[in-house]
Amino acid sequence: GIFISSSGDQSHSMSGN
């Protein structure tokens, strides 16, 4: 996802859960 996604996807995120 882009930036942060509710699923915690870190593939294109600056932050992820």
Short mmCIF file of N, CA and C in Angstrom, two decimals, residues 1-10 13 15-17:
data_model
loop_
_atom_site.label_atom_id
_atom_site.label_comp_id
_atom_site.label_asym_id
_atom_site.label_seq_id
_atom_site.Cartn_x
_atom_site.Cartn_y
_atom_site.Cartn_z
N GLY A 1 0.83 -1.21 0.00
CA GLY A 1 0.00 0.00 0.00
C GLY A 1 0.86 1.25 0.00
N ILE A 2 0.24 2.39 -0.03
CA ILE A 2 0.93 3.68 0.01
C ILE A 2 0.75 4.26 1.42
N PHE A 3 1.85 4.80 1.98
CA PHE A 3 1.87 5.31 3.35
C PHE A 3 1.47 4.22 4.33
N ILE A 4 0.34 4.31 4.99
CA ILE A 4 -0.04 3.27 5.94
C ILE A 4 -1.39 2.67 5.57
N SER A 5 -1.48 1.36 5.63
CA SER A 5 -2.74 0.71 5.32
C SER A 5 -3.24 -0.07 6.52
N SER A 6 -4.53 -0.22 6.62
CA SER A 6 -5.15 -0.87 7.77
C SER A 6 -4.77 -2.35 7.88
N SER A 7 -4.37 -2.93 6.75
CA SER A 7 -3.95 -4.32 6.74
C SER A 7 -2.51 -4.52 7.20
N GLY A 8 -1.78 -3.40 7.38
CA GLY A 8 -0.40 -3.48 7.81
C GLY A 8 0.57 -3.77 6.68
N ASP A 9 0.15 -3.57 5.46
CA ASP A 9 0.97 -3.78 4.26
C ASP A 9 2.19 -2.85 4.26
N GLN A 10 3.38 -3.43 4.18
CA GLN A 10 4.60 -2.65 4.26
C GLN A 10 5.35 -2.59 2.93
N SER A 13 5.07 1.14 2.05
CA SER A 13 4.67 2.02 3.14
C SER A 13 5.87 2.61 3.85
N SER A 15 5.34 3.55 6.96
CA SER A 15 5.03 2.95 8.26
C SER A 15 4.04 1.81 8.03
N GLY A 16 4.16 0.77 8.84
CA GLY A 16 3.24 -0.35 8.73
C GLY A 16 3.07 -1.01 10.08
N ASN A 17 1.95 -1.64 10.27
CA ASN A 17 1.68 -2.29 11.56
C ASN A 17 2.25 -3.71 11.54
#
